[in-house]
Amino acid sequence: MDYKNILLDINEHIALVTLNRADKLNALNHETLVELKEVFERLKSDENVFVIIITGSGEKAFVAGADISEINKLNMLEGKVFAEFGQEVFSFIEKFDKPVIAAVNGFALGGGCELALSCHLRLASENAKFGQPEVNLGIIPGYGGTQRLARLINSGRAMEMILTADLIDANEALRIGLVNKVFPQIDLMSKAFEMAAKIASKGQQAIRLAVKSVKTVDEVSLQEGLNFEATHFALSCGTEDFKEGTQAFLEKRKPNFINK
Ligand code: COA
């Protein structure tokens, strides 16, 4: 299936999702958000896909935000629907049990920063810039920025980024824990694929249970999280890959995972 604003390429268990409106710095209009949801629904049911990478087309932007030409027309009620739909799409990505890596190749502003925040891992090119500049437009972040940014870094730094609308560069993003790694732009995609391939080489039942377990940290108390972890650990003990992984270690050979 083809999409108007998104390129989807699946190879060797890795899906590459490219936001493809480079002339608008990959700004997320409604049509693109709808397509993004469709793409992720498709990837969820595709058993051949183990890991997803999201990036933006061109060398300038990951995503420069929600499309301001659409925001400009919103009234109050439409604003609520607008924010809730973006939140729904980004929560779907965040709750994906297959790992999602954001390869941030330039501006990640507003909805672009919020999209990166909803991914499980964030890699950035040296020219990447992150920010929540919504107050410059007289609005606030609406696709989860006030919540996910405060949880990922801390509320003080999130407050500073949101209230000043200042952009931060990739090295500052690395320093404050907003991204996992920074690479020269020319290496970004090969490094993202390298990480995705490493994850894809593991037993995928364990990978998915690990993603679900770590993601509970934002939603539950420590004790509830530990309960989830014990349950997910028990589930991993019921897999074929658990038998294979432990047996391979004892036999001093590489495991041959079958993802069951
Ligand atoms: N929504 C709609 N269109 C956008 C956009 C957005 N969020 N961000 C960029 N564009 C469009 C521009 O309007 C321009 O379109 P045009 O060529 O038809 O005029 C095109 O993308 C290129 O952007 P431009 O502003 O000319 O590039 P620049 O290099 O001068 O500046 C930015 C880059 C990212 C600093 C600037 O585009 C910007 O500030 N964008 C908005 C960021 C923002 O506020 N995001 C949060 C939205 S809630």
PDB file of C-alpha atoms and ligand atoms in Angstrom:
ATOM      1  CA  MET A   1       0.000   0.000   0.000  1.00  0.00           C
ATOM      2  CA  ASP A   2       1.271   3.452  -0.891  1.00  0.00           C
ATOM      3  CA  TYR A   3       0.937   6.533   1.256  1.00  0.00           C
ATOM      4  CA  LYS A   4       0.927  10.162   0.154  1.00  0.00           C
ATOM      5  CA  ASN A   5       3.179  11.606   2.856  1.00  0.00           C
ATOM      6  CA  ILE A   6       5.003   8.572   4.225  1.00  0.00           C
ATOM      7  CA  LEU A   7       7.474   6.136   2.727  1.00  0.00           C
ATOM      8  CA  LEU A   8       7.496   2.624   4.154  1.00  0.00           C
ATOM      9  CA  ASP A   9      10.307   0.224   3.457  1.00  0.00           C
ATOM     10  CA  ILE A  10      10.551  -3.194   5.115  1.00  0.00           C
ATOM     11  CA  ASN A  11      13.756  -5.186   4.900  1.00  0.00           C
ATOM     12  CA  GLU A  12      15.342  -7.890   7.058  1.00  0.00           C
ATOM     13  CA  HIS A  13      12.741  -7.478   9.837  1.00  0.00           C
ATOM     14  CA  ILE A  14      13.330  -3.699  10.057  1.00  0.00           C
ATOM     15  CA  ALA A  15      10.666  -1.218   8.934  1.00  0.00           C
ATOM     16  CA  LEU A  16      11.841   2.245   7.921  1.00  0.00           C
ATOM     17  CA  VAL A  17       9.077   4.859   8.201  1.00  0.00           C
ATOM     18  CA  THR A  18      10.044   8.150   6.521  1.00  0.00           C
ATOM     19  CA  LEU A  19       7.898  11.246   6.978  1.00  0.00           C
ATOM     20  CA  ASN A  20       8.003  12.597   3.465  1.00  0.00           C
ATOM     21  CA  ARG A  21       6.967  16.253   3.145  1.00  0.00           C
ATOM     22  CA  ALA A  22      10.457  17.695   2.891  1.00  0.00           C
ATOM     23  CA  ASP A  23       9.219  20.944   1.275  1.00  0.00           C
ATOM     24  CA  LYS A  24       7.272  21.619   4.508  1.00  0.00           C
ATOM     25  CA  LEU A  25      10.062  20.267   6.732  1.00  0.00           C
ATOM     26  CA  ASN A  26       7.891  17.149   7.247  1.00  0.00           C
ATOM     27  CA  ALA A  27       5.319  19.128   9.232  1.00  0.00           C
ATOM     28  CA  LEU A  28       2.558  16.837  10.453  1.00  0.00           C
ATOM     29  CA  ASN A  29      -0.727  17.741   8.811  1.00  0.00           C
ATOM     30  CA  HIS A  30      -3.862  15.750   9.629  1.00  0.00           C
ATOM     31  CA  GLU A  31      -3.493  13.598   6.529  1.00  0.00           C
ATOM     32  CA  THR A  32       0.036  12.578   7.572  1.00  0.00           C
ATOM     33  CA  LEU A  33      -1.068  11.731  11.120  1.00  0.00           C
ATOM     34  CA  VAL A  34      -3.865   9.525   9.746  1.00  0.00           C
ATOM     35  CA  GLU A  35      -1.331   7.781   7.504  1.00  0.00           C
ATOM     36  CA  LEU A  36       1.102   7.387  10.406  1.00  0.00           C
ATOM     37  CA  LYS A  37      -1.602   5.596  12.378  1.00  0.00           C
ATOM     38  CA  GLU A  38      -2.398   3.348   9.406  1.00  0.00           C
ATOM     39  CA  VAL A  39       1.298   2.532   8.956  1.00  0.00           C
ATOM     40  CA  PHE A  40       1.702   1.543  12.607  1.00  0.00           C
ATOM     41  CA  GLU A  41      -1.495  -0.536  12.553  1.00  0.00           C
ATOM     42  CA  ARG A  42      -0.075  -2.367   9.570  1.00  0.00           C
ATOM     43  CA  LEU A  43       3.327  -2.853  11.233  1.00  0.00           C
ATOM     44  CA  LYS A  44       1.670  -4.200  14.377  1.00  0.00           C
ATOM     45  CA  SER A  45       0.090  -7.084  12.503  1.00  0.00           C
ATOM     46  CA  ASP A  46       3.109  -7.768  10.271  1.00  0.00           C
ATOM     47  CA  GLU A  47       4.901 -10.663  11.951  1.00  0.00           C
ATOM     48  CA  ASN A  48       7.876 -10.114   9.659  1.00  0.00           C
ATOM     49  CA  VAL A  49       8.594  -6.735  11.297  1.00  0.00           C
ATOM     50  CA  PHE A  50      10.636  -6.755  14.517  1.00  0.00           C
ATOM     51  CA  VAL A  51      11.929  -3.170  14.856  1.00  0.00           C
ATOM     52  CA  ILE A  52      10.784   0.195  13.453  1.00  0.00           C
ATOM     53  CA  ILE A  53      12.890   3.252  12.616  1.00  0.00           C
ATOM     54  CA  ILE A  54      11.180   6.628  12.057  1.00  0.00           C
ATOM     55  CA  THR A  55      12.983   9.476  10.318  1.00  0.00           C
ATOM     56  CA  GLY A  56      12.263  12.545   8.212  1.00  0.00           C
ATOM     57  CA  SER A  57      13.081  13.029   4.549  1.00  0.00           C
ATOM     58  CA  GLY A  58      15.734  15.542   3.524  1.00  0.00           C
ATOM     59  CA  GLU A  59      18.717  16.739   5.488  1.00  0.00           C
ATOM     60  CA  LYS A  60      17.084  19.568   7.354  1.00  0.00           C
ATOM     61  CA  ALA A  61      14.225  18.236   9.416  1.00  0.00           C
ATOM     62  CA  PHE A  62      12.926  15.229  11.269  1.00  0.00           C
ATOM     63  CA  VAL A  63       9.553  16.939  11.762  1.00  0.00           C
ATOM     64  CA  ALA A  64       9.224  20.737  12.190  1.00  0.00           C
ATOM     65  CA  GLY A  65       5.981  20.378  14.132  1.00  0.00           C
ATOM     66  CA  ALA A  66       2.284  20.059  13.564  1.00  0.00           C
ATOM     67  CA  ASP A  67       1.207  21.898  10.418  1.00  0.00           C
ATOM     68  CA  ILE A  68       0.734  25.515  11.501  1.00  0.00           C
ATOM     69  CA  SER A  69      -1.519  26.248   8.499  1.00  0.00           C
ATOM     70  CA  GLU A  70      -4.015  23.763   9.997  1.00  0.00           C
ATOM     71  CA  ILE A  71      -3.539  24.908  13.617  1.00  0.00           C
ATOM     72  CA  ASN A  72      -4.244  28.469  12.545  1.00  0.00           C
ATOM     73  CA  LYS A  73      -7.900  27.604  11.769  1.00  0.00           C
ATOM     74  CA  LEU A  74      -8.777  25.777  14.989  1.00  0.00           C
ATOM     75  CA  ASN A  75     -11.473  26.957  17.372  1.00  0.00           C
ATOM     76  CA  MET A  76     -11.566  25.790  20.980  1.00  0.00           C
ATOM     77  CA  LEU A  77     -13.546  22.590  20.418  1.00  0.00           C
ATOM     78  CA  GLU A  78     -11.555  21.691  17.320  1.00  0.00           C
ATOM     79  CA  GLY A  79      -8.376  22.299  19.327  1.00  0.00           C
ATOM     80  CA  LYS A  80      -9.393  19.576  21.776  1.00  0.00           C
ATOM     81  CA  VAL A  81     -10.106  17.108  18.973  1.00  0.00           C
ATOM     82  CA  PHE A  82      -6.822  18.076  17.277  1.00  0.00           C
ATOM     83  CA  ALA A  83      -4.758  17.453  20.422  1.00  0.00           C
ATOM     84  CA  GLU A  84      -6.571  14.226  21.268  1.00  0.00           C
ATOM     85  CA  PHE A  85      -6.032  12.745  17.825  1.00  0.00           C
ATOM     86  CA  GLY A  86      -2.289  13.512  17.873  1.00  0.00           C
ATOM     87  CA  GLN A  87      -2.081  12.074  21.387  1.00  0.00           C
ATOM     88  CA  GLU A  88      -3.921   8.942  20.240  1.00  0.00           C
ATOM     89  CA  VAL A  89      -1.461   8.345  17.397  1.00  0.00           C
ATOM     90  CA  PHE A  90       1.631   9.021  19.553  1.00  0.00           C
ATOM     91  CA  SER A  91       0.312   6.880  22.418  1.00  0.00           C
ATOM     92  CA  PHE A  92      -0.216   4.054  19.932  1.00  0.00           C
ATOM     93  CA  ILE A  93       3.462   4.370  18.974  1.00  0.00           C
ATOM     94  CA  GLU A  94       4.589   4.607  22.597  1.00  0.00           C
ATOM     95  CA  LYS A  95       2.581   1.512  23.547  1.00  0.00           C
ATOM     96  CA  PHE A  96       3.895  -0.475  20.581  1.00  0.00           C
ATOM     97  CA  ASP A  97       5.595  -3.579  21.923  1.00  0.00           C
ATOM     98  CA  LYS A  98       7.963  -3.750  18.943  1.00  0.00           C
ATOM     99  CA  PRO A  99      10.817  -1.267  19.591  1.00  0.00           C
ATOM    100  CA  VAL A 100      10.531   2.072  17.779  1.00  0.00           C
ATOM    101  CA  ILE A 101      13.714   4.102  17.155  1.00  0.00           C
ATOM    102  CA  ALA A 102      13.533   7.797  16.210  1.00  0.00           C
ATOM    103  CA  ALA A 103      16.412   8.744  13.900  1.00  0.00           C
ATOM    104  CA  VAL A 104      16.265  12.511  14.348  1.00  0.00           C
ATOM    105  CA  ASN A 105      17.967  13.979  11.302  1.00  0.00           C
ATOM    106  CA  GLY A 106      17.360  17.712  11.838  1.00  0.00           C
ATOM    107  CA  PHE A 107      14.661  19.906  13.417  1.00  0.00           C
ATOM    108  CA  ALA A 108      12.434  18.046  15.887  1.00  0.00           C
ATOM    109  CA  LEU A 109      10.138  20.845  16.956  1.00  0.00           C
ATOM    110  CA  GLY A 110       6.722  20.851  18.597  1.00  0.00           C
ATOM    111  CA  GLY A 111       4.930  17.746  17.325  1.00  0.00           C
ATOM    112  CA  GLY A 112       8.280  16.541  15.952  1.00  0.00           C
ATOM    113  CA  CYS A 113       9.869  16.584  19.393  1.00  0.00           C
ATOM    114  CA  GLU A 114       6.696  14.972  20.753  1.00  0.00           C
ATOM    115  CA  LEU A 115       6.885  12.238  18.100  1.00  0.00           C
ATOM    116  CA  ALA A 116      10.503  11.526  19.060  1.00  0.00           C
ATOM    117  CA  LEU A 117       9.449  11.443  22.727  1.00  0.00           C
ATOM    118  CA  SER A 118       6.834   8.786  21.996  1.00  0.00           C
ATOM    119  CA  CYS A 119       9.481   6.498  20.446  1.00  0.00           C
ATOM    120  CA  HIS A 120      11.419   4.051  22.643  1.00  0.00           C
ATOM    121  CA  LEU A 121      14.915   5.121  21.588  1.00  0.00           C
ATOM    122  CA  ARG A 122      16.199   8.391  20.124  1.00  0.00           C
ATOM    123  CA  LEU A 123      19.298   8.762  17.954  1.00  0.00           C
ATOM    124  CA  ALA A 124      20.202  12.202  16.619  1.00  0.00           C
ATOM    125  CA  SER A 125      22.426  13.699  13.964  1.00  0.00           C
ATOM    126  CA  GLU A 126      24.829  16.446  15.031  1.00  0.00           C
ATOM    127  CA  ASN A 127      22.691  19.061  13.261  1.00  0.00           C
ATOM    128  CA  ALA A 128      19.486  18.023  15.077  1.00  0.00           C
ATOM    129  CA  LYS A 129      17.647  20.652  17.082  1.00  0.00           C
ATOM    130  CA  PHE A 130      14.943  19.947  19.619  1.00  0.00           C
ATOM    131  CA  GLY A 131      12.320  22.300  20.985  1.00  0.00           C
ATOM    132  CA  GLN A 132       8.757  22.913  22.060  1.00  0.00           C
ATOM    133  CA  PRO A 133       8.249  26.383  20.539  1.00  0.00           C
ATOM    134  CA  GLU A 134       4.436  26.378  20.792  1.00  0.00           C
ATOM    135  CA  VAL A 135       4.233  29.391  23.113  1.00  0.00           C
ATOM    136  CA  ASN A 136       5.705  31.439  20.256  1.00  0.00           C
ATOM    137  CA  LEU A 137       2.392  30.727  18.502  1.00  0.00           C
ATOM    138  CA  GLY A 138       0.225  31.422  21.548  1.00  0.00           C
ATOM    139  CA  ILE A 139      -0.501  27.749  22.209  1.00  0.00           C
ATOM    140  CA  ILE A 140       1.005  24.999  24.354  1.00  0.00           C
ATOM    141  CA  PRO A 141       2.297  21.553  23.342  1.00  0.00           C
ATOM    142  CA  GLY A 142      -0.715  19.329  22.653  1.00  0.00           C
ATOM    143  CA  TYR A 143       0.667  16.005  21.454  1.00  0.00           C
ATOM    144  CA  GLY A 144       2.049  14.914  24.838  1.00  0.00           C
ATOM    145  CA  GLY A 145       5.008  17.303  25.196  1.00  0.00           C
ATOM    146  CA  THR A 146       4.107  18.662  28.629  1.00  0.00           C
ATOM    147  CA  GLN A 147       3.880  15.099  29.946  1.00  0.00           C
ATOM    148  CA  ARG A 148       6.493  13.020  28.117  1.00  0.00           C
ATOM    149  CA  LEU A 149       9.231  15.661  28.126  1.00  0.00           C
ATOM    150  CA  ALA A 150       8.830  16.183  31.889  1.00  0.00           C
ATOM    151  CA  ARG A 151       8.964  12.408  32.447  1.00  0.00           C
ATOM    152  CA  LEU A 152      11.965  11.763  30.181  1.00  0.00           C
ATOM    153  CA  ILE A 153      14.217  14.598  31.323  1.00  0.00           C
ATOM    154  CA  ASN A 154      12.784  16.302  34.388  1.00  0.00           C
ATOM    155  CA  SER A 155      10.019  18.783  35.035  1.00  0.00           C
ATOM    156  CA  GLY A 156      12.440  21.698  35.614  1.00  0.00           C
ATOM    157  CA  ARG A 157      14.205  21.303  32.273  1.00  0.00           C
ATOM    158  CA  ALA A 158      10.931  20.529  30.478  1.00  0.00           C
ATOM    159  CA  MET A 159       9.415  23.666  31.991  1.00  0.00           C
ATOM    160  CA  GLU A 160      12.396  25.706  30.740  1.00  0.00           C
ATOM    161  CA  MET A 161      12.147  24.343  27.184  1.00  0.00           C
ATOM    162  CA  ILE A 162       8.382  24.864  27.034  1.00  0.00           C
ATOM    163  CA  LEU A 163       8.266  28.335  28.648  1.00  0.00           C
ATOM    164  CA  THR A 164      11.246  29.847  26.826  1.00  0.00           C
ATOM    165  CA  ALA A 165      10.596  28.020  23.507  1.00  0.00           C
ATOM    166  CA  ASP A 166      14.399  27.835  23.194  1.00  0.00           C
ATOM    167  CA  LEU A 167      15.781  25.159  20.891  1.00  0.00           C
ATOM    168  CA  ILE A 168      18.551  22.888  22.122  1.00  0.00           C
ATOM    169  CA  ASP A 169      21.174  21.230  19.977  1.00  0.00           C
ATOM    170  CA  ALA A 170      21.931  17.505  19.761  1.00  0.00           C
ATOM    171  CA  ASN A 171      24.794  17.575  22.261  1.00  0.00           C
ATOM    172  CA  GLU A 172      22.695  19.365  24.855  1.00  0.00           C
ATOM    173  CA  ALA A 173      19.888  16.859  24.170  1.00  0.00           C
ATOM    174  CA  LEU A 174      22.409  14.069  24.824  1.00  0.00           C
ATOM    175  CA  ARG A 175      23.650  15.732  28.002  1.00  0.00           C
ATOM    176  CA  ILE A 176      20.151  15.999  29.498  1.00  0.00           C
ATOM    177  CA  GLY A 177      19.070  12.507  28.448  1.00  0.00           C
ATOM    178  CA  LEU A 178      16.676  13.542  25.694  1.00  0.00           C
ATOM    179  CA  VAL A 179      18.546  11.392  23.157  1.00  0.00           C
ATOM    180  CA  ASN A 180      20.489   8.145  23.492  1.00  0.00           C
ATOM    181  CA  LYS A 181      23.307   8.867  21.039  1.00  0.00           C
ATOM    182  CA  VAL A 182      24.507  11.531  18.585  1.00  0.00           C
ATOM    183  CA  PHE A 183      26.216  10.836  15.242  1.00  0.00           C
ATOM    184  CA  PRO A 184      27.484  12.861  12.276  1.00  0.00           C
ATOM    185  CA  GLN A 185      24.518  13.221   9.931  1.00  0.00           C
ATOM    186  CA  ILE A 186      26.157  11.026   7.295  1.00  0.00           C
ATOM    187  CA  ASP A 187      26.304   8.108   9.768  1.00  0.00           C
ATOM    188  CA  LEU A 188      22.895   8.509  11.408  1.00  0.00           C
ATOM    189  CA  MET A 189      20.893   6.022   9.340  1.00  0.00           C
ATOM    190  CA  SER A 190      23.587   3.352   9.231  1.00  0.00           C
ATOM    191  CA  LYS A 191      23.909   3.609  13.038  1.00  0.00           C
ATOM    192  CA  ALA A 192      20.114   3.424  13.413  1.00  0.00           C
ATOM    193  CA  PHE A 193      20.033   0.299  11.232  1.00  0.00           C
ATOM    194  CA  GLU A 194      22.956  -1.154  13.184  1.00  0.00           C
ATOM    195  CA  MET A 195      21.060  -0.717  16.448  1.00  0.00           C
ATOM    196  CA  ALA A 196      17.827  -2.045  14.911  1.00  0.00           C
ATOM    197  CA  ALA A 197      19.651  -5.115  13.535  1.00  0.00           C
ATOM    198  CA  LYS A 198      21.211  -5.807  16.917  1.00  0.00           C
ATOM    199  CA  ILE A 199      17.765  -5.718  18.556  1.00  0.00           C
ATOM    200  CA  ALA A 200      16.253  -7.791  15.718  1.00  0.00           C
ATOM    201  CA  SER A 201      18.871 -10.506  16.303  1.00  0.00           C
ATOM    202  CA  LYS A 202      17.532 -11.243  19.824  1.00  0.00           C
ATOM    203  CA  GLY A 203      14.530 -13.369  20.732  1.00  0.00           C
ATOM    204  CA  GLN A 204      11.620 -11.073  19.929  1.00  0.00           C
ATOM    205  CA  GLN A 205       9.319 -12.375  22.665  1.00  0.00           C
ATOM    206  CA  ALA A 206      11.868 -11.212  25.251  1.00  0.00           C
ATOM    207  CA  ILE A 207      12.364  -7.887  23.442  1.00  0.00           C
ATOM    208  CA  ARG A 208       8.622  -7.173  23.448  1.00  0.00           C
ATOM    209  CA  LEU A 209       8.201  -8.151  27.089  1.00  0.00           C
ATOM    210  CA  ALA A 210      11.171  -5.911  27.964  1.00  0.00           C
ATOM    211  CA  VAL A 211       9.659  -2.922  26.103  1.00  0.00           C
ATOM    212  CA  LYS A 212       6.325  -3.417  27.900  1.00  0.00           C
ATOM    213  CA  SER A 213       8.031  -3.746  31.278  1.00  0.00           C
ATOM    214  CA  VAL A 214      10.169  -0.619  30.951  1.00  0.00           C
ATOM    215  CA  LYS A 215       7.215   1.416  29.659  1.00  0.00           C
ATOM    216  CA  THR A 216       5.172   0.656  32.802  1.00  0.00           C
ATOM    217  CA  VAL A 217       7.535   2.979  34.708  1.00  0.00           C
ATOM    218  CA  ASP A 218       5.589   6.041  33.577  1.00  0.00           C
ATOM    219  CA  GLU A 219       2.242   4.695  34.697  1.00  0.00           C
ATOM    220  CA  VAL A 220       2.478   2.666  37.882  1.00  0.00           C
ATOM    221  CA  SER A 221       4.042   2.581  41.349  1.00  0.00           C
ATOM    222  CA  LEU A 222       7.362   0.791  41.903  1.00  0.00           C
ATOM    223  CA  GLN A 223       5.616  -2.218  43.445  1.00  0.00           C
ATOM    224  CA  GLU A 224       3.121  -2.504  40.580  1.00  0.00           C
ATOM    225  CA  GLY A 225       6.014  -2.171  38.115  1.00  0.00           C
ATOM    226  CA  LEU A 226       7.897  -4.944  39.898  1.00  0.00           C
ATOM    227  CA  ASN A 227       4.770  -7.103  39.711  1.00  0.00           C
ATOM    228  CA  PHE A 228       4.579  -6.491  35.951  1.00  0.00           C
ATOM    229  CA  GLU A 229       8.266  -7.316  35.630  1.00  0.00           C
ATOM    230  CA  ALA A 230       7.851 -10.625  37.495  1.00  0.00           C
ATOM    231  CA  THR A 231       4.867 -11.551  35.317  1.00  0.00           C
ATOM    232  CA  HIS A 232       6.701 -10.644  32.116  1.00  0.00           C
ATOM    233  CA  PHE A 233       9.796 -12.507  33.323  1.00  0.00           C
ATOM    234  CA  ALA A 234       7.596 -15.564  33.934  1.00  0.00           C
ATOM    235  CA  LEU A 235       6.123 -15.232  30.427  1.00  0.00           C
ATOM    236  CA  SER A 236       9.632 -15.097  28.947  1.00  0.00           C
ATOM    237  CA  CYS A 237      10.418 -18.355  30.797  1.00  0.00           C
ATOM    238  CA  GLY A 238       7.576 -19.989  28.850  1.00  0.00           C
ATOM    239  CA  THR A 239       9.108 -19.283  25.424  1.00  0.00           C
ATOM    240  CA  GLU A 240      11.086 -21.552  23.124  1.00  0.00           C
ATOM    241  CA  ASP A 241      13.701 -18.812  22.871  1.00  0.00           C
ATOM    242  CA  PHE A 242      14.309 -18.958  26.618  1.00  0.00           C
ATOM    243  CA  LYS A 243      15.137 -22.676  26.340  1.00  0.00           C
ATOM    244  CA  GLU A 244      17.331 -22.021  23.301  1.00  0.00           C
ATOM    245  CA  GLY A 245      19.097 -18.934  24.734  1.00  0.00           C
ATOM    246  CA  THR A 246      20.046 -20.554  28.038  1.00  0.00           C
ATOM    247  CA  GLN A 247      20.952 -23.889  26.411  1.00  0.00           C
ATOM    248  CA  ALA A 248      23.133 -22.143  23.816  1.00  0.00           C
ATOM    249  CA  PHE A 249      25.007 -20.350  26.591  1.00  0.00           C
ATOM    250  CA  LEU A 250      25.654 -23.611  28.420  1.00  0.00           C
ATOM    251  CA  GLU A 251      26.798 -25.270  25.174  1.00  0.00           C
ATOM    252  CA  LYS A 252      29.064 -22.280  24.387  1.00  0.00           C
ATOM    253  CA  ARG A 253      27.402 -21.560  21.041  1.00  0.00           C
ATOM    254  CA  LYS A 254      25.349 -18.747  19.513  1.00  0.00           C
ATOM    255  CA  PRO A 255      21.592 -19.018  20.096  1.00  0.00           C
ATOM    256  CA  ASN A 256      19.294 -19.712  17.187  1.00  0.00           C
ATOM    257  CA  PHE A 257      16.165 -17.783  18.158  1.00  0.00           C
ATOM    258  CA  ILE A 258      12.872 -18.596  16.479  1.00  0.00           C
ATOM    259  CA  ASN A 259      10.884 -15.803  18.189  1.00  0.00           C
ATOM    260  CA  LYS A 260       8.444 -18.156  19.847  1.00  0.00           C
TER     261      LYS A 260
HETATM  262  N1  COA B   1       3.882  23.888   9.791  1.00  0.00           N
HETATM  263  C1  COA B   1       3.671  24.222   8.516  1.00  0.00           C
HETATM  264  N2  COA B   1       4.651  24.540   7.656  1.00  0.00           N
HETATM  265  C2  COA B   1       5.905  24.545   8.119  1.00  0.00           C
HETATM  266  C3  COA B   1       6.216  24.209   9.447  1.00  0.00           C
HETATM  267  C4  COA B   1       5.135  23.864  10.304  1.00  0.00           C
HETATM  268  N3  COA B   1       5.313  23.502  11.582  1.00  0.00           N
HETATM  269  N4  COA B   1       7.548  24.318   9.623  1.00  0.00           N
HETATM  270  C5  COA B   1       8.053  24.683   8.433  1.00  0.00           C
HETATM  271  N5  COA B   1       7.062  24.831   7.525  1.00  0.00           N
HETATM  272  C6  COA B   1       7.173  25.213   6.122  1.00  0.00           C
HETATM  273  C7  COA B   1       7.427  26.689   5.950  1.00  0.00           C
HETATM  274  O1  COA B   1       6.211  27.416   6.012  1.00  0.00           O
HETATM  275  C8  COA B   1       8.052  26.711   4.587  1.00  0.00           C
HETATM  276  O2  COA B   1       7.040  26.535   3.602  1.00  0.00           O
HETATM  277  P1  COA B   1       7.025  27.471   2.266  1.00  0.00           P
HETATM  278  O3  COA B   1       8.322  27.150   1.583  1.00  0.00           O
HETATM  279  O4  COA B   1       5.816  27.002   1.524  1.00  0.00           O
HETATM  280  O5  COA B   1       6.962  28.876   2.754  1.00  0.00           O
HETATM  281  C9  COA B   1       8.887  25.444   4.564  1.00  0.00           C
HETATM  282  O6  COA B   1       8.323  24.594   5.555  1.00  0.00           O
HETATM  283  C10 COA B   1      10.351  25.675   4.904  1.00  0.00           C
HETATM  284  O7  COA B   1      10.406  26.327   6.162  1.00  0.00           O
HETATM  285  P2  COA B   1      11.208  27.707   6.413  1.00  0.00           P
HETATM  286  O8  COA B   1      10.583  28.382   7.594  1.00  0.00           O
HETATM  287  O9  COA B   1      11.284  28.490   5.146  1.00  0.00           O
HETATM  288  O10 COA B   1      12.642  27.135   6.776  1.00  0.00           O
HETATM  289  P3  COA B   1      13.763  27.873   7.670  1.00  0.00           P
HETATM  290  O11 COA B   1      15.012  27.098   7.483  1.00  0.00           O
HETATM  291  O12 COA B   1      13.803  29.310   7.388  1.00  0.00           O
HETATM  292  O13 COA B   1      13.259  27.695   9.185  1.00  0.00           O
HETATM  293  C11 COA B   1      12.340  26.481  11.048  1.00  0.00           C
HETATM  294  C12 COA B   1      13.175  26.413   9.756  1.00  0.00           C
HETATM  295  C13 COA B   1      12.119  25.065  11.542  1.00  0.00           C
HETATM  296  C14 COA B   1      13.111  27.274  12.118  1.00  0.00           C
HETATM  297  C15 COA B   1      11.005  27.178  10.758  1.00  0.00           C
HETATM  298  O14 COA B   1      10.406  26.536   9.632  1.00  0.00           O
HETATM  299  C16 COA B   1      10.004  27.120  11.893  1.00  0.00           C
HETATM  300  O15 COA B   1      10.144  27.843  12.852  1.00  0.00           O
HETATM  301  N6  COA B   1       8.975  26.261  11.757  1.00  0.00           N
HETATM  302  C17 COA B   1       7.916  26.144  12.729  1.00  0.00           C
HETATM  303  C18 COA B   1       8.389  25.438  13.969  1.00  0.00           C
HETATM  304  C19 COA B   1       7.277  25.374  15.000  1.00  0.00           C
HETATM  305  O16 COA B   1       6.829  26.368  15.545  1.00  0.00           O
HETATM  306  N7  COA B   1       6.802  24.155  15.266  1.00  0.00           N
HETATM  307  C20 COA B   1       5.785  23.902  16.241  1.00  0.00           C
HETATM  308  C21 COA B   1       4.466  23.904  15.597  1.00  0.00           C
HETATM  309  S1  COA B   1       3.175  23.609  16.793  1.00  0.00           S
END
